[in-house]
Amino acid sequence: MGLREILTFPDPRLALKSTPVETVDDEIKQLIDDMFETMYVAEGVGLAAPQVGVTKRVIVVDCGPRGDDDQEEGEPLQPVEPIAIVNPVVAVKEGKISWEEGCLSVPGYTDEVERAAKITVEGLDRDGQPMSLEADGLLAVCIQHEIDHLEGVLFVDRLSRLKQSLVKKKLKKKAKEEVRA
Ligand code: GNR
Ligand code: NI
């Protein structure tokens, strides 16, 4: 395949719960490759399968190298290579962090969301092998943001109810105007 179309709010498919992958077969590998390609073209740091209309539990992230000033003495470097995780599960959560989030499915809006500061995520890699990864900073935020997509949850769903209704109303109006234009 190749590039896939990214769905945007209020597409109802973004609210669906994704199903676990039974086998990491060629179709899933193709999906992963297409998701990376789509994410890079869109200049995102992560992407979840439901964002390209596939309700399966697959995410990709590439947060790039972390700033050195963020790196503490003796702490292992975070992976800077692209990561694909099939059936991701957060096994351990520590602390809290607030991050200004954006989403390729919610273009034109960003806001602060609070999430776990440090996580251990487990799942399968692109070869179907079990994997485990410790993450903090943007990588931890991004992985939690992507797993939310698999539950049909957008970062705007994590804002206060008042903010949510305001923001969603504006986004729906904007989407309607774009259909007409
Ligand atoms: O590109 C993205 N940037 C981002 C910034 C802060 C927190 C989360 C993200 S993920 C987002 C890409 C996306 O929508 N993934 O689902
Ligand atoms: Ni997103």
mmCIF file of C-alpha atoms and ligand atoms in Angstrom:
data_model
loop_
_atom_site.group_PDB
_atom_site.id
_atom_site.type_symbol
_atom_site.label_atom_id
_atom_site.label_comp_id
_atom_site.label_asym_id
_atom_site.label_seq_id
_atom_site.Cartn_x
_atom_site.Cartn_y
_atom_site.Cartn_z
ATOM 1 C CA MET A 1 0.000 0.000 0.000
ATOM 2 C CA GLY A 2 1.878 3.103 1.179
ATOM 3 C CA LEU A 3 0.525 6.405 2.422
ATOM 4 C CA ARG A 4 -2.784 6.144 4.243
ATOM 5 C CA GLU A 5 -5.378 8.799 4.933
ATOM 6 C CA ILE A 6 -5.471 10.181 8.487
ATOM 7 C CA LEU A 7 -8.996 10.440 9.911
ATOM 8 C CA THR A 8 -9.874 13.611 11.795
ATOM 9 C CA PHE A 9 -12.354 14.524 14.541
ATOM 10 C CA PRO A 10 -15.364 14.055 14.590
ATOM 11 C CA ASP A 11 -14.971 10.894 12.452
ATOM 12 C CA PRO A 12 -16.878 8.246 14.470
ATOM 13 C CA ARG A 13 -14.238 5.615 13.659
ATOM 14 C CA LEU A 14 -11.823 7.451 15.987
ATOM 15 C CA ALA A 15 -14.109 6.613 18.923
ATOM 16 C CA LEU A 16 -14.065 2.836 18.343
ATOM 17 C CA LYS A 17 -12.179 0.418 20.580
ATOM 18 C CA SER A 18 -9.494 -1.435 18.639
ATOM 19 C CA THR A 19 -9.144 -5.227 18.755
ATOM 20 C CA PRO A 20 -5.978 -7.148 19.689
ATOM 21 C CA VAL A 21 -3.796 -8.506 16.889
ATOM 22 C CA GLU A 22 -3.719 -12.310 16.897
ATOM 23 C CA THR A 23 -0.739 -12.823 14.592
ATOM 24 C CA VAL A 24 1.866 -10.329 13.399
ATOM 25 C CA ASP A 25 1.528 -11.432 9.776
ATOM 26 C CA ASP A 26 2.454 -9.710 6.507
ATOM 27 C CA GLU A 27 -0.721 -7.615 6.592
ATOM 28 C CA ILE A 28 0.239 -6.190 10.016
ATOM 29 C CA LYS A 29 3.839 -5.606 8.901
ATOM 30 C CA GLN A 30 2.553 -3.718 5.857
ATOM 31 C CA LEU A 31 0.260 -1.704 8.145
ATOM 32 C CA ILE A 32 3.233 -0.811 10.389
ATOM 33 C CA ASP A 33 5.371 0.262 7.407
ATOM 34 C CA ASP A 34 2.504 2.364 6.012
ATOM 35 C CA MET A 35 1.908 3.953 9.436
ATOM 36 C CA PHE A 36 5.561 5.030 9.698
ATOM 37 C CA GLU A 37 5.446 6.483 6.175
ATOM 38 C CA THR A 38 2.185 8.295 6.920
ATOM 39 C CA MET A 39 3.484 9.602 10.272
ATOM 40 C CA TYR A 40 6.703 10.988 8.740
ATOM 41 C CA VAL A 41 4.877 12.694 5.879
ATOM 42 C CA ALA A 42 2.441 14.243 8.377
ATOM 43 C CA GLU A 43 5.378 15.232 10.622
ATOM 44 C CA GLY A 44 3.924 13.529 13.689
ATOM 45 C CA VAL A 45 5.882 11.799 16.456
ATOM 46 C CA GLY A 46 3.405 8.937 16.802
ATOM 47 C CA LEU A 47 0.463 7.267 15.090
ATOM 48 C CA ALA A 48 -2.136 4.663 16.066
ATOM 49 C CA ALA A 49 -3.815 2.279 13.581
ATOM 50 C CA PRO A 50 -7.366 3.623 14.171
ATOM 51 C CA GLN A 51 -6.150 7.023 12.921
ATOM 52 C CA VAL A 52 -5.735 5.407 9.489
ATOM 53 C CA GLY A 53 -9.081 3.598 9.768
ATOM 54 C CA VAL A 54 -7.751 0.240 11.003
ATOM 55 C CA THR A 55 -9.232 -0.697 14.395
ATOM 56 C CA LYS A 56 -6.373 -2.971 15.441
ATOM 57 C CA ARG A 57 -4.041 -2.542 18.424
ATOM 58 C CA VAL A 58 -0.941 -1.251 16.628
ATOM 59 C CA ILE A 59 1.031 1.932 17.379
ATOM 60 C CA VAL A 60 4.203 3.531 16.039
ATOM 61 C CA VAL A 61 6.294 6.261 17.650
ATOM 62 C CA ASP A 62 9.455 8.141 16.757
ATOM 63 C CA CYS A 63 10.208 10.928 19.180
ATOM 64 C CA GLY A 64 13.753 11.411 17.903
ATOM 65 C CA PRO A 65 16.776 11.965 20.123
ATOM 66 C CA ARG A 66 16.083 13.407 23.513
ATOM 67 C CA GLY A 67 17.850 16.627 24.495
ATOM 68 C CA ASP A 68 21.073 16.055 26.444
ATOM 69 C CA ASP A 69 20.020 18.514 29.137
ATOM 70 C CA ASP A 70 17.136 16.166 29.814
ATOM 71 C CA GLN A 71 19.470 13.224 30.315
ATOM 72 C CA GLU A 72 20.372 12.418 33.896
ATOM 73 C CA GLU A 73 23.700 10.974 34.977
ATOM 74 C CA GLY A 74 23.857 7.194 34.766
ATOM 75 C CA GLU A 75 20.391 6.936 33.286
ATOM 76 C CA PRO A 76 20.115 4.725 30.207
ATOM 77 C CA LEU A 77 19.469 6.620 26.981
ATOM 78 C CA GLN A 78 15.984 6.310 25.621
ATOM 79 C CA PRO A 79 15.691 4.560 22.293
ATOM 80 C CA VAL A 80 15.841 7.127 19.516
ATOM 81 C CA GLU A 81 14.961 4.704 16.750
ATOM 82 C CA PRO A 82 11.442 4.253 15.420
ATOM 83 C CA ILE A 83 9.341 1.932 17.598
ATOM 84 C CA ALA A 84 6.334 -0.172 16.580
ATOM 85 C CA ILE A 85 4.319 -1.905 19.300
ATOM 86 C CA VAL A 86 1.565 -4.441 18.689
ATOM 87 C CA ASN A 87 -0.963 -4.983 21.515
ATOM 88 C CA PRO A 88 0.775 -2.419 23.768
ATOM 89 C CA VAL A 89 0.013 -2.509 27.501
ATOM 90 C CA VAL A 90 1.328 -0.118 30.139
ATOM 91 C CA ALA A 91 2.612 -2.470 32.849
ATOM 92 C CA VAL A 92 4.100 0.134 35.210
ATOM 93 C CA LYS A 93 3.271 3.822 35.750
ATOM 94 C CA GLU A 94 5.156 6.305 37.941
ATOM 95 C CA GLY A 95 4.621 9.956 38.754
ATOM 96 C CA LYS A 96 2.759 12.638 36.837
ATOM 97 C CA ILE A 97 3.727 14.917 33.982
ATOM 98 C CA SER A 98 1.891 17.702 32.164
ATOM 99 C CA TRP A 99 2.597 18.074 28.452
ATOM 100 C CA GLU A 100 1.232 20.327 25.719
ATOM 101 C CA GLU A 101 -0.259 17.731 23.370
ATOM 102 C CA GLY A 102 -1.379 17.842 19.782
ATOM 103 C CA CYS A 103 -2.888 15.177 17.558
ATOM 104 C CA LEU A 104 -2.839 14.564 13.811
ATOM 105 C CA SER A 105 -6.554 13.699 14.134
ATOM 106 C CA VAL A 106 -7.268 17.013 15.896
ATOM 107 C CA PRO A 107 -5.462 19.489 13.621
ATOM 108 C CA GLY A 108 -5.116 23.083 14.782
ATOM 109 C CA TYR A 109 -5.563 22.541 18.516
ATOM 110 C CA THR A 110 -3.150 21.803 21.367
ATOM 111 C CA ASP A 111 -3.614 21.703 25.127
ATOM 112 C CA GLU A 112 -2.018 20.491 28.351
ATOM 113 C CA VAL A 113 -2.767 16.931 29.425
ATOM 114 C CA GLU A 114 -1.567 15.172 32.570
ATOM 115 C CA ARG A 115 -0.238 11.622 32.247
ATOM 116 C CA ALA A 116 2.133 9.207 34.000
ATOM 117 C CA ALA A 117 5.695 10.602 33.911
ATOM 118 C CA LYS A 118 7.447 7.269 33.540
ATOM 119 C CA ILE A 119 6.082 4.023 32.147
ATOM 120 C CA THR A 120 7.036 0.493 31.244
ATOM 121 C CA VAL A 121 5.181 -0.650 28.143
ATOM 122 C CA GLU A 122 4.976 -4.250 26.954
ATOM 123 C CA GLY A 123 3.798 -5.783 23.708
ATOM 124 C CA LEU A 124 5.037 -7.382 20.500
ATOM 125 C CA ASP A 125 7.532 -5.908 18.044
ATOM 126 C CA ARG A 126 7.313 -5.897 14.213
ATOM 127 C CA ASP A 127 8.659 -9.467 14.204
ATOM 128 C CA GLY A 128 5.969 -10.626 16.616
ATOM 129 C CA GLN A 129 8.533 -10.993 19.417
ATOM 130 C CA PRO A 130 7.676 -9.922 22.991
ATOM 131 C CA MET A 131 9.188 -6.544 23.878
ATOM 132 C CA SER A 132 9.343 -4.270 26.894
ATOM 133 C CA LEU A 133 10.383 -0.644 27.009
ATOM 134 C CA GLU A 134 10.924 1.970 29.716
ATOM 135 C CA ALA A 135 10.062 5.514 28.739
ATOM 136 C CA ASP A 136 9.796 8.984 30.210
ATOM 137 C CA GLY A 137 9.443 12.514 28.839
ATOM 138 C CA LEU A 138 7.845 12.939 25.414
ATOM 139 C CA LEU A 139 8.231 9.239 24.596
ATOM 140 C CA ALA A 140 6.157 8.231 27.640
ATOM 141 C CA VAL A 141 3.549 10.888 26.835
ATOM 142 C CA CYS A 142 3.404 9.811 23.217
ATOM 143 C CA ILE A 143 2.983 6.093 23.965
ATOM 144 C CA GLN A 144 0.117 6.844 26.382
ATOM 145 C CA HIS A 145 -1.473 9.161 23.787
ATOM 146 C CA GLU A 146 -1.279 6.369 21.164
ATOM 147 C CA ILE A 147 -2.708 3.711 23.497
ATOM 148 C CA ASP A 148 -5.611 6.098 24.204
ATOM 149 C CA HIS A 149 -6.395 6.040 20.457
ATOM 150 C CA LEU A 150 -6.744 2.234 20.688
ATOM 151 C CA GLU A 151 -9.473 2.806 23.303
ATOM 152 C CA GLY A 152 -11.208 5.385 21.117
ATOM 153 C CA VAL A 153 -9.970 8.213 23.339
ATOM 154 C CA LEU A 154 -8.557 11.528 22.027
ATOM 155 C CA PHE A 155 -6.486 13.948 24.137
ATOM 156 C CA VAL A 156 -9.417 16.384 24.054
ATOM 157 C CA ASP A 157 -11.460 13.738 25.910
ATOM 158 C CA ARG A 158 -9.047 14.268 28.816
ATOM 159 C CA LEU A 159 -9.773 17.994 29.179
ATOM 160 C CA SER A 160 -12.303 19.347 31.672
ATOM 161 C CA ARG A 161 -15.921 18.814 30.600
ATOM 162 C CA LEU A 162 -16.418 22.526 30.016
ATOM 163 C CA LYS A 163 -13.298 22.838 27.851
ATOM 164 C CA GLN A 164 -14.185 19.639 26.016
ATOM 165 C CA SER A 165 -17.617 20.806 24.954
ATOM 166 C CA LEU A 166 -16.239 24.196 23.867
ATOM 167 C CA VAL A 167 -13.322 22.721 21.908
ATOM 168 C CA LYS A 168 -15.392 19.944 20.301
ATOM 169 C CA LYS A 169 -18.058 22.417 19.202
ATOM 170 C CA LYS A 170 -15.401 24.571 17.518
ATOM 171 C CA LEU A 171 -13.736 21.564 15.879
ATOM 172 C CA LYS A 172 -17.080 20.301 14.519
ATOM 173 C CA LYS A 173 -17.882 23.739 13.098
ATOM 174 C CA LYS A 174 -14.459 23.896 11.449
ATOM 175 C CA ALA A 175 -14.886 20.373 9.987
ATOM 176 C CA LYS A 176 -18.274 21.334 8.498
ATOM 177 C CA GLU A 177 -16.815 24.472 6.932
ATOM 178 C CA GLU A 178 -14.017 22.423 5.401
ATOM 179 C CA VAL A 179 -16.489 19.996 3.795
ATOM 180 C CA ARG A 180 -18.302 22.933 2.172
ATOM 181 C CA ALA A 181 -15.151 24.698 0.992
HETATM 182 O O1 GNR B 1 2.601 14.422 16.484
HETATM 183 C C1 GNR B 1 2.155 14.329 17.626
HETATM 184 N N1 GNR B 1 2.701 15.093 18.612
HETATM 185 C C2 GNR B 1 2.399 14.927 19.956
HETATM 186 C C3 GNR B 1 2.806 15.922 20.829
HETATM 187 C C4 GNR B 1 2.559 15.803 22.178
HETATM 188 C C5 GNR B 1 1.899 14.704 22.654
HETATM 189 C C6 GNR B 1 1.466 13.708 21.796
HETATM 190 C C7 GNR B 1 1.715 13.815 20.451
HETATM 191 S S1 GNR B 1 1.215 12.554 19.370
HETATM 192 C C8 GNR B 1 1.007 13.433 17.888
HETATM 193 C C9 GNR B 1 0.736 12.486 16.741
HETATM 194 C C10 GNR B 1 -0.584 11.801 16.971
HETATM 195 O O2 GNR B 1 -1.651 12.332 16.832
HETATM 196 N N2 GNR B 1 -0.544 10.579 17.403
HETATM 197 O O3 GNR B 1 -1.685 9.925 17.696
HETATM 198 NI NI NI B 2 -3.112 11.442 18.224
#
